[in-house]
Amino acid sequence: MKILKSLLICFVCFILSECKVQNENDSIGKTEIQTTSNVVQQDLIPFLHTYIPPHTKGDKNFDGDCDLFSKAALKISEDQTKLYLELYFRAKEPDRDSTEVSGTDTFVIFDTKDTGRKIKKIISGTVDSGQFLFGSIFGDDKGLHLIFEPYTIYAEWDMINGVPGGGGKALKIKQKGLANFTKEFTNNGLIKRWVFGGDLNSKFDESSQPKVTIETNTISIILEEN
């Protein structure tokens, strides 16, 4: 009986010892994750930005016609402390004297400054681009105000209570646009909304020449402590 009791005591002590070691190991593992984790995700709120490119070719009259191409792309600086957005926009008259405005606007949208962190990776969409071929579609209107959203193309003058009416000029532009896309705008999730505006006649200044306004989606990046 004494031998059995001794064996039982030894077994209980062994079990308690193993549990203690296991608990200590679990605790060590959790502590390592908490103290060595130096990676965080940063979500940047959506923003609006407008770009008016300079006149580069031809006279200052589009005669109501133009083809559009625009591209937005995210870039990380070489030292990984800044996040840039590059926005390229070109409006070109397809015929006559090939009037054109075009250029690239590059600006900082996030800076780690003195936080000691570096931008390691962009985990949301990094680039969106598309081309839209108009040709002769405006007639005497010569006004440019088009809005591109995922799977939607419309002109603001054909809106009813904020919803595309689906008729008139907007319908013609949508049909022509869908037939002439080389790549869908907002295809990769970087840009939520593109708005193209301006006058396509001989009045040519910053208030009237073709311009693009973008609205981004939420941009997510990974930051790491140095």
mmCIF file with all atom_site columns, C-alpha atoms in Angstrom:
data_model
loop_
_atom_site.group_PDB
_atom_site.id
_atom_site.type_symbol
_atom_site.label_atom_id
_atom_site.label_alt_id
_atom_site.label_comp_id
_atom_site.label_asym_id
_atom_site.label_entity_id
_atom_site.label_seq_id
_atom_site.pdbx_PDB_ins_code
_atom_site.Cartn_x
_atom_site.Cartn_y
_atom_site.Cartn_z
_atom_site.occupancy
_atom_site.B_iso_or_equiv
_atom_site.pdbx_formal_charge
_atom_site.auth_seq_id
_atom_site.auth_comp_id
_atom_site.auth_asym_id
_atom_site.auth_atom_id
_atom_site.pdbx_PDB_model_num
ATOM 1   C CA . MET A 1 1   ? 0.000   0.000  0.000   1.00 0.00 ? 1   MET A CA 1
ATOM 2   C CA . LYS A 1 2   ? 2.813   2.369  0.891   1.00 0.00 ? 2   LYS A CA 1
ATOM 3   C CA . ILE A 1 3   ? 4.507   1.596  -2.442  1.00 0.00 ? 3   ILE A CA 1
ATOM 4   C CA . LEU A 1 4   ? 1.300   2.344  -4.358  1.00 0.00 ? 4   LEU A CA 1
ATOM 5   C CA . LYS A 1 5   ? 0.834   5.600  -2.452  1.00 0.00 ? 5   LYS A CA 1
ATOM 6   C CA . SER A 1 6   ? 4.417   6.630  -3.197  1.00 0.00 ? 6   SER A CA 1
ATOM 7   C CA . LEU A 1 7   ? 3.963   5.873  -6.884  1.00 0.00 ? 7   LEU A CA 1
ATOM 8   C CA . LEU A 1 8   ? 0.752   7.932  -6.971  1.00 0.00 ? 8   LEU A CA 1
ATOM 9   C CA . ILE A 1 9   ? 2.469   10.901 -5.317  1.00 0.00 ? 9   ILE A CA 1
ATOM 10  C CA . CYS A 1 10  ? 5.338   10.693 -7.815  1.00 0.00 ? 10  CYS A CA 1
ATOM 11  C CA . PHE A 1 11  ? 2.904   10.597 -10.728 1.00 0.00 ? 11  PHE A CA 1
ATOM 12  C CA . VAL A 1 12  ? 0.981   13.646 -9.463  1.00 0.00 ? 12  VAL A CA 1
ATOM 13  C CA . CYS A 1 13  ? 4.233   15.572 -8.975  1.00 0.00 ? 13  CYS A CA 1
ATOM 14  C CA . PHE A 1 14  ? 5.324   14.676 -12.499 1.00 0.00 ? 14  PHE A CA 1
ATOM 15  C CA . ILE A 1 15  ? 2.039   15.912 -13.981 1.00 0.00 ? 15  ILE A CA 1
ATOM 16  C CA . LEU A 1 16  ? 2.213   19.174 -12.019 1.00 0.00 ? 16  LEU A CA 1
ATOM 17  C CA . SER A 1 17  ? 5.814   19.684 -13.113 1.00 0.00 ? 17  SER A CA 1
ATOM 18  C CA . GLU A 1 18  ? 4.920   19.161 -16.782 1.00 0.00 ? 18  GLU A CA 1
ATOM 19  C CA . CYS A 1 19  ? 1.996   21.581 -16.524 1.00 0.00 ? 19  CYS A CA 1
ATOM 20  C CA . LYS A 1 20  ? 4.259   24.222 -14.985 1.00 0.00 ? 20  LYS A CA 1
ATOM 21  C CA . VAL A 1 21  ? 6.835   23.820 -17.755 1.00 0.00 ? 21  VAL A CA 1
ATOM 22  C CA . GLN A 1 22  ? 4.103   23.971 -20.404 1.00 0.00 ? 22  GLN A CA 1
ATOM 23  C CA . ASN A 1 23  ? 2.611   27.122 -18.857 1.00 0.00 ? 23  ASN A CA 1
ATOM 24  C CA . GLU A 1 24  ? 6.034   28.742 -18.709 1.00 0.00 ? 24  GLU A CA 1
ATOM 25  C CA . ASN A 1 25  ? 6.657   27.882 -22.356 1.00 0.00 ? 25  ASN A CA 1
ATOM 26  C CA . ASP A 1 26  ? 3.262   29.309 -23.361 1.00 0.00 ? 26  ASP A CA 1
ATOM 27  C CA . SER A 1 27  ? 4.005   32.469 -21.434 1.00 0.00 ? 27  SER A CA 1
ATOM 28  C CA . ILE A 1 28  ? 7.414   32.833 -23.061 1.00 0.00 ? 28  ILE A CA 1
ATOM 29  C CA . GLY A 1 29  ? 5.897   32.428 -26.523 1.00 0.00 ? 29  GLY A CA 1
ATOM 30  C CA . LYS A 1 30  ? 3.262   35.102 -25.941 1.00 0.00 ? 30  LYS A CA 1
ATOM 31  C CA . THR A 1 31  ? 5.804   37.497 -24.493 1.00 0.00 ? 31  THR A CA 1
ATOM 32  C CA . GLU A 1 32  ? 8.034   37.115 -27.560 1.00 0.00 ? 32  GLU A CA 1
ATOM 33  C CA . ILE A 1 33  ? 5.140   37.968 -29.894 1.00 0.00 ? 33  ILE A CA 1
ATOM 34  C CA . GLN A 1 34  ? 4.227   41.059 -27.910 1.00 0.00 ? 34  GLN A CA 1
ATOM 35  C CA . THR A 1 35  ? 7.716   42.456 -27.453 1.00 0.00 ? 35  THR A CA 1
ATOM 36  C CA . THR A 1 36  ? 9.228   41.642 -30.853 1.00 0.00 ? 36  THR A CA 1
ATOM 37  C CA . SER A 1 37  ? 6.256   42.569 -33.007 1.00 0.00 ? 37  SER A CA 1
ATOM 38  C CA . ASN A 1 38  ? 7.323   45.803 -34.773 1.00 0.00 ? 38  ASN A CA 1
ATOM 39  C CA . VAL A 1 39  ? 4.991   45.678 -37.762 1.00 0.00 ? 39  VAL A CA 1
ATOM 40  C CA . VAL A 1 40  ? 1.723   47.637 -37.934 1.00 0.00 ? 40  VAL A CA 1
ATOM 41  C CA . GLN A 1 41  ? -0.889  48.314 -40.571 1.00 0.00 ? 41  GLN A CA 1
ATOM 42  C CA . GLN A 1 42  ? -1.762  51.934 -41.335 1.00 0.00 ? 42  GLN A CA 1
ATOM 43  C CA . ASP A 1 43  ? -4.994  52.823 -43.169 1.00 0.00 ? 43  ASP A CA 1
ATOM 44  C CA . LEU A 1 44  ? -4.997  56.195 -44.923 1.00 0.00 ? 44  LEU A CA 1
ATOM 45  C CA . ILE A 1 45  ? -8.368  57.890 -45.231 1.00 0.00 ? 45  ILE A CA 1
ATOM 46  C CA . PRO A 1 46  ? -9.688  58.553 -48.778 1.00 0.00 ? 46  PRO A CA 1
ATOM 47  C CA . PHE A 1 47  ? -8.946  61.978 -50.252 1.00 0.00 ? 47  PHE A CA 1
ATOM 48  C CA . LEU A 1 48  ? -9.712  64.179 -53.281 1.00 0.00 ? 48  LEU A CA 1
ATOM 49  C CA . HIS A 1 49  ? -7.101  65.695 -55.587 1.00 0.00 ? 49  HIS A CA 1
ATOM 50  C CA . THR A 1 50  ? -7.447  67.817 -58.738 1.00 0.00 ? 50  THR A CA 1
ATOM 51  C CA . TYR A 1 51  ? -4.811  68.158 -61.449 1.00 0.00 ? 51  TYR A CA 1
ATOM 52  C CA . ILE A 1 52  ? -4.811  70.628 -64.369 1.00 0.00 ? 52  ILE A CA 1
ATOM 53  C CA . PRO A 1 53  ? -2.054  69.646 -66.833 1.00 0.00 ? 53  PRO A CA 1
ATOM 54  C CA . PRO A 1 54  ? -0.278  72.230 -69.012 1.00 0.00 ? 54  PRO A CA 1
ATOM 55  C CA . HIS A 1 55  ? -0.965  72.855 -72.699 1.00 0.00 ? 55  HIS A CA 1
ATOM 56  C CA . THR A 1 56  ? 1.636   70.891 -74.682 1.00 0.00 ? 56  THR A CA 1
ATOM 57  C CA . LYS A 1 57  ? 0.565   70.756 -78.369 1.00 0.00 ? 57  LYS A CA 1
ATOM 58  C CA . GLY A 1 58  ? -1.575  72.444 -80.999 1.00 0.00 ? 58  GLY A CA 1
ATOM 59  C CA . ASP A 1 59  ? -3.768  75.500 -80.578 1.00 0.00 ? 59  ASP A CA 1
ATOM 60  C CA . LYS A 1 60  ? -6.002  76.070 -77.563 1.00 0.00 ? 60  LYS A CA 1
ATOM 61  C CA . ASN A 1 61  ? -9.199  74.746 -79.090 1.00 0.00 ? 61  ASN A CA 1
ATOM 62  C CA . PHE A 1 62  ? -10.322 71.119 -78.947 1.00 0.00 ? 62  PHE A CA 1
ATOM 63  C CA . ASP A 1 63  ? -13.319 71.857 -81.211 1.00 0.00 ? 63  ASP A CA 1
ATOM 64  C CA . GLY A 1 64  ? -15.499 69.797 -78.877 1.00 0.00 ? 64  GLY A CA 1
ATOM 65  C CA . ASP A 1 65  ? -13.517 66.566 -79.293 1.00 0.00 ? 65  ASP A CA 1
ATOM 66  C CA . CYS A 1 66  ? -10.864 64.865 -77.181 1.00 0.00 ? 66  CYS A CA 1
ATOM 67  C CA . ASP A 1 67  ? -9.556  61.483 -76.113 1.00 0.00 ? 67  ASP A CA 1
ATOM 68  C CA . LEU A 1 68  ? -8.682  60.943 -72.444 1.00 0.00 ? 68  LEU A CA 1
ATOM 69  C CA . PHE A 1 69  ? -6.009  58.881 -70.784 1.00 0.00 ? 69  PHE A CA 1
ATOM 70  C CA . SER A 1 70  ? -5.241  58.930 -67.074 1.00 0.00 ? 70  SER A CA 1
ATOM 71  C CA . LYS A 1 71  ? -3.179  56.848 -64.674 1.00 0.00 ? 71  LYS A CA 1
ATOM 72  C CA . ALA A 1 72  ? -2.764  56.942 -60.898 1.00 0.00 ? 72  ALA A CA 1
ATOM 73  C CA . ALA A 1 73  ? 0.024   55.005 -59.195 1.00 0.00 ? 73  ALA A CA 1
ATOM 74  C CA . LEU A 1 74  ? 1.491   54.753 -55.690 1.00 0.00 ? 74  LEU A CA 1
ATOM 75  C CA . LYS A 1 75  ? 5.261   54.929 -55.189 1.00 0.00 ? 75  LYS A CA 1
ATOM 76  C CA . ILE A 1 76  ? 7.400   54.404 -52.073 1.00 0.00 ? 76  ILE A CA 1
ATOM 77  C CA . SER A 1 77  ? 10.483  56.631 -51.740 1.00 0.00 ? 77  SER A CA 1
ATOM 78  C CA . GLU A 1 78  ? 13.920  55.030 -51.830 1.00 0.00 ? 78  GLU A CA 1
ATOM 79  C CA . ASP A 1 79  ? 14.421  55.589 -48.092 1.00 0.00 ? 79  ASP A CA 1
ATOM 80  C CA . GLN A 1 80  ? 10.948  54.106 -47.457 1.00 0.00 ? 80  GLN A CA 1
ATOM 81  C CA . THR A 1 81  ? 9.789   57.116 -45.424 1.00 0.00 ? 81  THR A CA 1
ATOM 82  C CA . LYS A 1 82  ? 7.326   58.657 -47.909 1.00 0.00 ? 82  LYS A CA 1
ATOM 83  C CA . LEU A 1 83  ? 4.412   57.437 -49.961 1.00 0.00 ? 83  LEU A CA 1
ATOM 84  C CA . TYR A 1 84  ? 3.762   59.304 -53.215 1.00 0.00 ? 84  TYR A CA 1
ATOM 85  C CA . LEU A 1 85  ? 0.862   59.332 -55.620 1.00 0.00 ? 85  LEU A CA 1
ATOM 86  C CA . GLU A 1 86  ? 1.706   59.973 -59.271 1.00 0.00 ? 86  GLU A CA 1
ATOM 87  C CA . LEU A 1 87  ? -1.232  61.212 -61.339 1.00 0.00 ? 87  LEU A CA 1
ATOM 88  C CA . TYR A 1 88  ? -0.843  61.403 -65.115 1.00 0.00 ? 88  TYR A CA 1
ATOM 89  C CA . PHE A 1 89  ? -3.515  62.969 -67.319 1.00 0.00 ? 89  PHE A CA 1
ATOM 90  C CA . ARG A 1 90  ? -3.686  63.611 -71.055 1.00 0.00 ? 90  ARG A CA 1
ATOM 91  C CA . ALA A 1 91  ? -6.524  65.092 -73.091 1.00 0.00 ? 91  ALA A CA 1
ATOM 92  C CA . LYS A 1 92  ? -5.821  65.051 -76.827 1.00 0.00 ? 92  LYS A CA 1
ATOM 93  C CA . GLU A 1 93  ? -7.792  66.224 -79.833 1.00 0.00 ? 93  GLU A CA 1
ATOM 94  C CA . PRO A 1 94  ? -7.974  63.176 -82.128 1.00 0.00 ? 94  PRO A CA 1
ATOM 95  C CA . ASP A 1 95  ? -7.995  65.144 -85.396 1.00 0.00 ? 95  ASP A CA 1
ATOM 96  C CA . ARG A 1 96  ? -7.202  68.583 -86.796 1.00 0.00 ? 96  ARG A CA 1
ATOM 97  C CA . ASP A 1 97  ? -4.070  70.006 -85.119 1.00 0.00 ? 97  ASP A CA 1
ATOM 98  C CA . SER A 1 98  ? -3.916  67.475 -82.256 1.00 0.00 ? 98  SER A CA 1
ATOM 99  C CA . THR A 1 99  ? -4.395  69.970 -79.439 1.00 0.00 ? 99  THR A CA 1
ATOM 100 C CA . GLU A 1 100 ? -3.139  68.383 -76.218 1.00 0.00 ? 100 GLU A CA 1
ATOM 101 C CA . VAL A 1 101 ? -2.780  69.014 -72.519 1.00 0.00 ? 101 VAL A CA 1
ATOM 102 C CA . SER A 1 102 ? -0.709  66.487 -70.581 1.00 0.00 ? 102 SER A CA 1
ATOM 103 C CA . GLY A 1 103 ? 1.547   66.040 -67.584 1.00 0.00 ? 103 GLY A CA 1
ATOM 104 C CA . THR A 1 104 ? 2.225   64.244 -64.307 1.00 0.00 ? 104 THR A CA 1
ATOM 105 C CA . ASP A 1 105 ? 1.473   65.533 -60.820 1.00 0.00 ? 105 ASP A CA 1
ATOM 106 C CA . THR A 1 106 ? 3.506   63.843 -58.048 1.00 0.00 ? 106 THR A CA 1
ATOM 107 C CA . PHE A 1 107 ? 2.709   64.566 -54.409 1.00 0.00 ? 107 PHE A CA 1
ATOM 108 C CA . VAL A 1 108 ? 3.302   63.064 -50.949 1.00 0.00 ? 108 VAL A CA 1
ATOM 109 C CA . ILE A 1 109 ? 0.268   61.462 -49.309 1.00 0.00 ? 109 ILE A CA 1
ATOM 110 C CA . PHE A 1 110 ? 2.030   59.957 -46.260 1.00 0.00 ? 110 PHE A CA 1
ATOM 111 C CA . ASP A 1 111 ? 5.295   60.685 -44.434 1.00 0.00 ? 111 ASP A CA 1
ATOM 112 C CA . THR A 1 112 ? 6.694   58.735 -41.502 1.00 0.00 ? 112 THR A CA 1
ATOM 113 C CA . LYS A 1 113 ? 8.629   61.879 -40.472 1.00 0.00 ? 113 LYS A CA 1
ATOM 114 C CA . ASP A 1 114 ? 10.391  61.278 -37.141 1.00 0.00 ? 114 ASP A CA 1
ATOM 115 C CA . THR A 1 115 ? 8.506   58.142 -36.101 1.00 0.00 ? 115 THR A CA 1
ATOM 116 C CA . GLY A 1 116 ? 11.430  55.826 -36.863 1.00 0.00 ? 116 GLY A CA 1
ATOM 117 C CA . ARG A 1 117 ? 9.213   53.686 -39.064 1.00 0.00 ? 117 ARG A CA 1
ATOM 118 C CA . LYS A 1 118 ? 9.607   52.651 -42.671 1.00 0.00 ? 118 LYS A CA 1
ATOM 119 C CA . ILE A 1 119 ? 6.985   51.819 -45.271 1.00 0.00 ? 119 ILE A CA 1
ATOM 120 C CA . LYS A 1 120 ? 7.548   48.164 -46.124 1.00 0.00 ? 120 LYS A CA 1
ATOM 121 C CA . LYS A 1 121 ? 4.601   47.336 -48.337 1.00 0.00 ? 121 LYS A CA 1
ATOM 122 C CA . ILE A 1 122 ? 1.364   48.596 -49.895 1.00 0.00 ? 122 ILE A CA 1
ATOM 123 C CA . ILE A 1 123 ? -1.371  46.010 -49.349 1.00 0.00 ? 123 ILE A CA 1
ATOM 124 C CA . SER A 1 124 ? -4.229  47.762 -51.172 1.00 0.00 ? 124 SER A CA 1
ATOM 125 C CA . GLY A 1 125 ? -4.467  48.688 -54.874 1.00 0.00 ? 125 GLY A CA 1
ATOM 126 C CA . THR A 1 126 ? -1.355  50.413 -56.225 1.00 0.00 ? 126 THR A CA 1
ATOM 127 C CA . VAL A 1 127 ? -2.319  51.504 -59.750 1.00 0.00 ? 127 VAL A CA 1
ATOM 128 C CA . ASP A 1 128 ? -5.411  52.343 -61.820 1.00 0.00 ? 128 ASP A CA 1
ATOM 129 C CA . SER A 1 129 ? -5.522  53.590 -65.393 1.00 0.00 ? 129 SER A CA 1
ATOM 130 C CA . GLY A 1 130 ? -7.777  53.758 -68.389 1.00 0.00 ? 130 GLY A CA 1
ATOM 131 C CA . GLN A 1 131 ? -8.348  55.319 -71.778 1.00 0.00 ? 131 GLN A CA 1
ATOM 132 C CA . PHE A 1 132 ? -11.578 56.787 -73.073 1.00 0.00 ? 132 PHE A CA 1
ATOM 133 C CA . LEU A 1 133 ? -11.959 57.629 -76.777 1.00 0.00 ? 133 LEU A CA 1
ATOM 134 C CA . PHE A 1 134 ? -14.529 60.286 -77.560 1.00 0.00 ? 134 PHE A CA 1
ATOM 135 C CA . GLY A 1 135 ? -14.254 61.293 -81.188 1.00 0.00 ? 135 GLY A CA 1
ATOM 136 C CA . SER A 1 136 ? -17.040 63.620 -82.355 1.00 0.00 ? 136 SER A CA 1
ATOM 137 C CA . ILE A 1 137 ? -19.678 63.223 -79.673 1.00 0.00 ? 137 ILE A CA 1
ATOM 138 C CA . PHE A 1 138 ? -20.171 66.614 -78.065 1.00 0.00 ? 138 PHE A CA 1
ATOM 139 C CA . GLY A 1 139 ? -21.617 68.522 -81.020 1.00 0.00 ? 139 GLY A CA 1
ATOM 140 C CA . ASP A 1 140 ? -22.083 72.184 -80.112 1.00 0.00 ? 140 ASP A CA 1
ATOM 141 C CA . ASP A 1 141 ? -21.896 71.613 -76.367 1.00 0.00 ? 141 ASP A CA 1
ATOM 142 C CA . LYS A 1 142 ? -18.092 71.498 -76.145 1.00 0.00 ? 142 LYS A CA 1
ATOM 143 C CA . GLY A 1 143 ? -18.328 70.851 -72.401 1.00 0.00 ? 143 GLY A CA 1
ATOM 144 C CA . LEU A 1 144 ? -16.461 68.089 -70.612 1.00 0.00 ? 144 LEU A CA 1
ATOM 145 C CA . HIS A 1 145 ? -17.874 66.758 -67.363 1.00 0.00 ? 145 HIS A CA 1
ATOM 146 C CA . LEU A 1 146 ? -17.680 62.989 -67.124 1.00 0.00 ? 146 LEU A CA 1
ATOM 147 C CA . ILE A 1 147 ? -17.701 60.798 -64.034 1.00 0.00 ? 147 ILE A CA 1
ATOM 148 C CA . PHE A 1 148 ? -16.226 57.295 -63.861 1.00 0.00 ? 148 PHE A CA 1
ATOM 149 C CA . GLU A 1 149 ? -16.978 54.940 -60.989 1.00 0.00 ? 149 GLU A CA 1
ATOM 150 C CA . PRO A 1 150 ? -16.700 51.157 -60.874 1.00 0.00 ? 150 PRO A CA 1
ATOM 151 C CA . TYR A 1 151 ? -18.910 49.817 -63.713 1.00 0.00 ? 151 TYR A CA 1
ATOM 152 C CA . THR A 1 152 ? -20.493 53.261 -64.151 1.00 0.00 ? 152 THR A CA 1
ATOM 153 C CA . ILE A 1 153 ? -19.913 56.070 -66.631 1.00 0.00 ? 153 ILE A CA 1
ATOM 154 C CA . TYR A 1 154 ? -22.111 59.148 -66.702 1.00 0.00 ? 154 TYR A CA 1
ATOM 155 C CA . ALA A 1 155 ? -22.244 62.872 -67.360 1.00 0.00 ? 155 ALA A CA 1
ATOM 156 C CA . GLU A 1 156 ? -23.365 65.142 -64.542 1.00 0.00 ? 156 GLU A CA 1
ATOM 157 C CA . TRP A 1 157 ? -25.793 67.085 -66.751 1.00 0.00 ? 157 TRP A CA 1
ATOM 158 C CA . ASP A 1 158 ? -27.833 63.885 -67.227 1.00 0.00 ? 158 ASP A CA 1
ATOM 159 C CA . MET A 1 159 ? -28.323 63.190 -63.531 1.00 0.00 ? 159 MET A CA 1
ATOM 160 C CA . ILE A 1 160 ? -31.717 62.878 -61.853 1.00 0.00 ? 160 ILE A CA 1
ATOM 161 C CA . ASN A 1 161 ? -31.670 63.235 -58.057 1.00 0.00 ? 161 ASN A CA 1
ATOM 162 C CA . GLY A 1 162 ? -28.014 62.227 -58.032 1.00 0.00 ? 162 GLY A CA 1
ATOM 163 C CA . VAL A 1 163 ? -28.618 59.046 -60.028 1.00 0.00 ? 163 VAL A CA 1
ATOM 164 C CA . PRO A 1 164 ? -27.585 58.655 -63.685 1.00 0.00 ? 164 PRO A CA 1
ATOM 165 C CA . GLY A 1 165 ? -30.679 59.080 -65.821 1.00 0.00 ? 165 GLY A CA 1
ATOM 166 C CA . GLY A 1 166 ? -29.374 56.662 -68.431 1.00 0.00 ? 166 GLY A CA 1
ATOM 167 C CA . GLY A 1 167 ? -30.612 58.668 -71.408 1.00 0.00 ? 167 GLY A CA 1
ATOM 168 C CA . GLY A 1 168 ? -29.578 61.494 -73.710 1.00 0.00 ? 168 GLY A CA 1
ATOM 169 C CA . LYS A 1 169 ? -25.897 62.426 -73.874 1.00 0.00 ? 169 LYS A CA 1
ATOM 170 C CA . ALA A 1 170 ? -24.952 60.272 -70.888 1.00 0.00 ? 170 ALA A CA 1
ATOM 171 C CA . LEU A 1 171 ? -26.246 57.130 -72.584 1.00 0.00 ? 171 LEU A CA 1
ATOM 172 C CA . LYS A 1 172 ? -24.366 57.896 -75.815 1.00 0.00 ? 172 LYS A CA 1
ATOM 173 C CA . ILE A 1 173 ? -21.158 58.627 -73.915 1.00 0.00 ? 173 ILE A CA 1
ATOM 174 C CA . LYS A 1 174 ? -21.511 55.455 -71.848 1.00 0.00 ? 174 LYS A CA 1
ATOM 175 C CA . GLN A 1 175 ? -22.095 53.316 -74.932 1.00 0.00 ? 175 GLN A CA 1
ATOM 176 C CA . LYS A 1 176 ? -19.140 54.854 -76.759 1.00 0.00 ? 176 LYS A CA 1
ATOM 177 C CA . GLY A 1 177 ? -16.956 54.629 -73.661 1.00 0.00 ? 177 GLY A CA 1
ATOM 178 C CA . LEU A 1 178 ? -17.686 50.954 -73.025 1.00 0.00 ? 178 LEU A CA 1
ATOM 179 C CA . ALA A 1 179 ? -16.903 50.225 -76.671 1.00 0.00 ? 179 ALA A CA 1
ATOM 180 C CA . ASN A 1 180 ? -13.577 52.079 -76.540 1.00 0.00 ? 180 ASN A CA 1
ATOM 181 C CA . PHE A 1 181 ? -12.072 51.195 -73.166 1.00 0.00 ? 181 PHE A CA 1
ATOM 182 C CA . THR A 1 182 ? -8.542  49.822 -73.333 1.00 0.00 ? 182 THR A CA 1
ATOM 183 C CA . LYS A 1 183 ? -8.702  49.114 -69.612 1.00 0.00 ? 183 LYS A CA 1
ATOM 184 C CA . GLU A 1 184 ? -11.412 49.854 -67.071 1.00 0.00 ? 184 GLU A CA 1
ATOM 185 C CA . PHE A 1 185 ? -10.985 52.829 -64.819 1.00 0.00 ? 185 PHE A CA 1
ATOM 186 C CA . THR A 1 186 ? -11.045 51.902 -61.081 1.00 0.00 ? 186 THR A CA 1
ATOM 187 C CA . ASN A 1 187 ? -10.161 48.327 -62.009 1.00 0.00 ? 187 ASN A CA 1
ATOM 188 C CA . ASN A 1 188 ? -7.664  47.684 -59.199 1.00 0.00 ? 188 ASN A CA 1
ATOM 189 C CA . GLY A 1 189 ? -9.161  49.485 -56.240 1.00 0.00 ? 189 GLY A CA 1
ATOM 190 C CA . LEU A 1 190 ? -6.855  52.481 -55.862 1.00 0.00 ? 190 LEU A CA 1
ATOM 191 C CA . ILE A 1 191 ? -9.235  55.103 -57.251 1.00 0.00 ? 191 ILE A CA 1
ATOM 192 C CA . LYS A 1 192 ? -12.904 55.170 -56.276 1.00 0.00 ? 192 LYS A CA 1
ATOM 193 C CA . ARG A 1 193 ? -14.003 57.987 -58.576 1.00 0.00 ? 193 ARG A CA 1
ATOM 194 C CA . TRP A 1 194 ? -12.611 59.923 -61.560 1.00 0.00 ? 194 TRP A CA 1
ATOM 195 C CA . VAL A 1 195 ? -14.149 63.226 -62.656 1.00 0.00 ? 195 VAL A CA 1
ATOM 196 C CA . PHE A 1 196 ? -13.042 64.834 -65.935 1.00 0.00 ? 196 PHE A CA 1
ATOM 197 C CA . GLY A 1 197 ? -14.060 68.425 -66.575 1.00 0.00 ? 197 GLY A CA 1
ATOM 198 C CA . GLY A 1 198 ? -13.327 71.560 -68.563 1.00 0.00 ? 198 GLY A CA 1
ATOM 199 C CA . ASP A 1 199 ? -14.312 73.464 -71.692 1.00 0.00 ? 199 ASP A CA 1
ATOM 200 C CA . LEU A 1 200 ? -13.200 72.225 -75.096 1.00 0.00 ? 200 LEU A CA 1
ATOM 201 C CA . ASN A 1 201 ? -13.346 75.551 -76.927 1.00 0.00 ? 201 ASN A CA 1
ATOM 202 C CA . SER A 1 202 ? -10.950 78.471 -77.431 1.00 0.00 ? 202 SER A CA 1
ATOM 203 C CA . LYS A 1 203 ? -11.365 79.739 -73.869 1.00 0.00 ? 203 LYS A CA 1
ATOM 204 C CA . PHE A 1 204 ? -8.254  78.247 -72.319 1.00 0.00 ? 204 PHE A CA 1
ATOM 205 C CA . ASP A 1 205 ? -7.180  79.039 -68.769 1.00 0.00 ? 205 ASP A CA 1
ATOM 206 C CA . GLU A 1 206 ? -6.996  77.199 -65.447 1.00 0.00 ? 206 GLU A CA 1
ATOM 207 C CA . SER A 1 207 ? -10.729 77.592 -64.900 1.00 0.00 ? 207 SER A CA 1
ATOM 208 C CA . SER A 1 208 ? -11.716 76.059 -68.226 1.00 0.00 ? 208 SER A CA 1
ATOM 209 C CA . GLN A 1 209 ? -9.044  73.750 -69.655 1.00 0.00 ? 209 GLN A CA 1
ATOM 210 C CA . PRO A 1 210 ? -9.405  69.968 -69.199 1.00 0.00 ? 210 PRO A CA 1
ATOM 211 C CA . LYS A 1 211 ? -8.681  68.668 -65.699 1.00 0.00 ? 211 LYS A CA 1
ATOM 212 C CA . VAL A 1 212 ? -9.077  65.501 -63.668 1.00 0.00 ? 212 VAL A CA 1
ATOM 213 C CA . THR A 1 213 ? -10.227 65.044 -60.077 1.00 0.00 ? 213 THR A CA 1
ATOM 214 C CA . ILE A 1 214 ? -9.656  61.731 -58.317 1.00 0.00 ? 214 ILE A CA 1
ATOM 215 C CA . GLU A 1 215 ? -11.141 60.316 -55.124 1.00 0.00 ? 215 GLU A CA 1
ATOM 216 C CA . THR A 1 216 ? -9.174  57.426 -53.652 1.00 0.00 ? 216 THR A CA 1
ATOM 217 C CA . ASN A 1 217 ? -10.354 54.398 -51.763 1.00 0.00 ? 217 ASN A CA 1
ATOM 218 C CA . THR A 1 218 ? -8.771  53.640 -48.376 1.00 0.00 ? 218 THR A CA 1
ATOM 219 C CA . ILE A 1 219 ? -5.043  53.009 -48.890 1.00 0.00 ? 219 ILE A CA 1
ATOM 220 C CA . SER A 1 220 ? -3.486  50.383 -46.585 1.00 0.00 ? 220 SER A CA 1
ATOM 221 C CA . ILE A 1 221 ? 0.243   50.112 -45.929 1.00 0.00 ? 221 ILE A CA 1
ATOM 222 C CA . ILE A 1 222 ? 2.538   48.098 -43.677 1.00 0.00 ? 222 ILE A CA 1
ATOM 223 C CA . LEU A 1 223 ? 4.942   50.021 -41.427 1.00 0.00 ? 223 LEU A CA 1
ATOM 224 C CA . GLU A 1 224 ? 7.956   48.562 -39.637 1.00 0.00 ? 224 GLU A CA 1
ATOM 225 C CA . GLU A 1 225 ? 10.049  49.959 -36.784 1.00 0.00 ? 225 GLU A CA 1
ATOM 226 C CA . ASN A 1 226 ? 13.736  50.484 -37.557 1.00 0.00 ? 226 ASN A CA 1
#
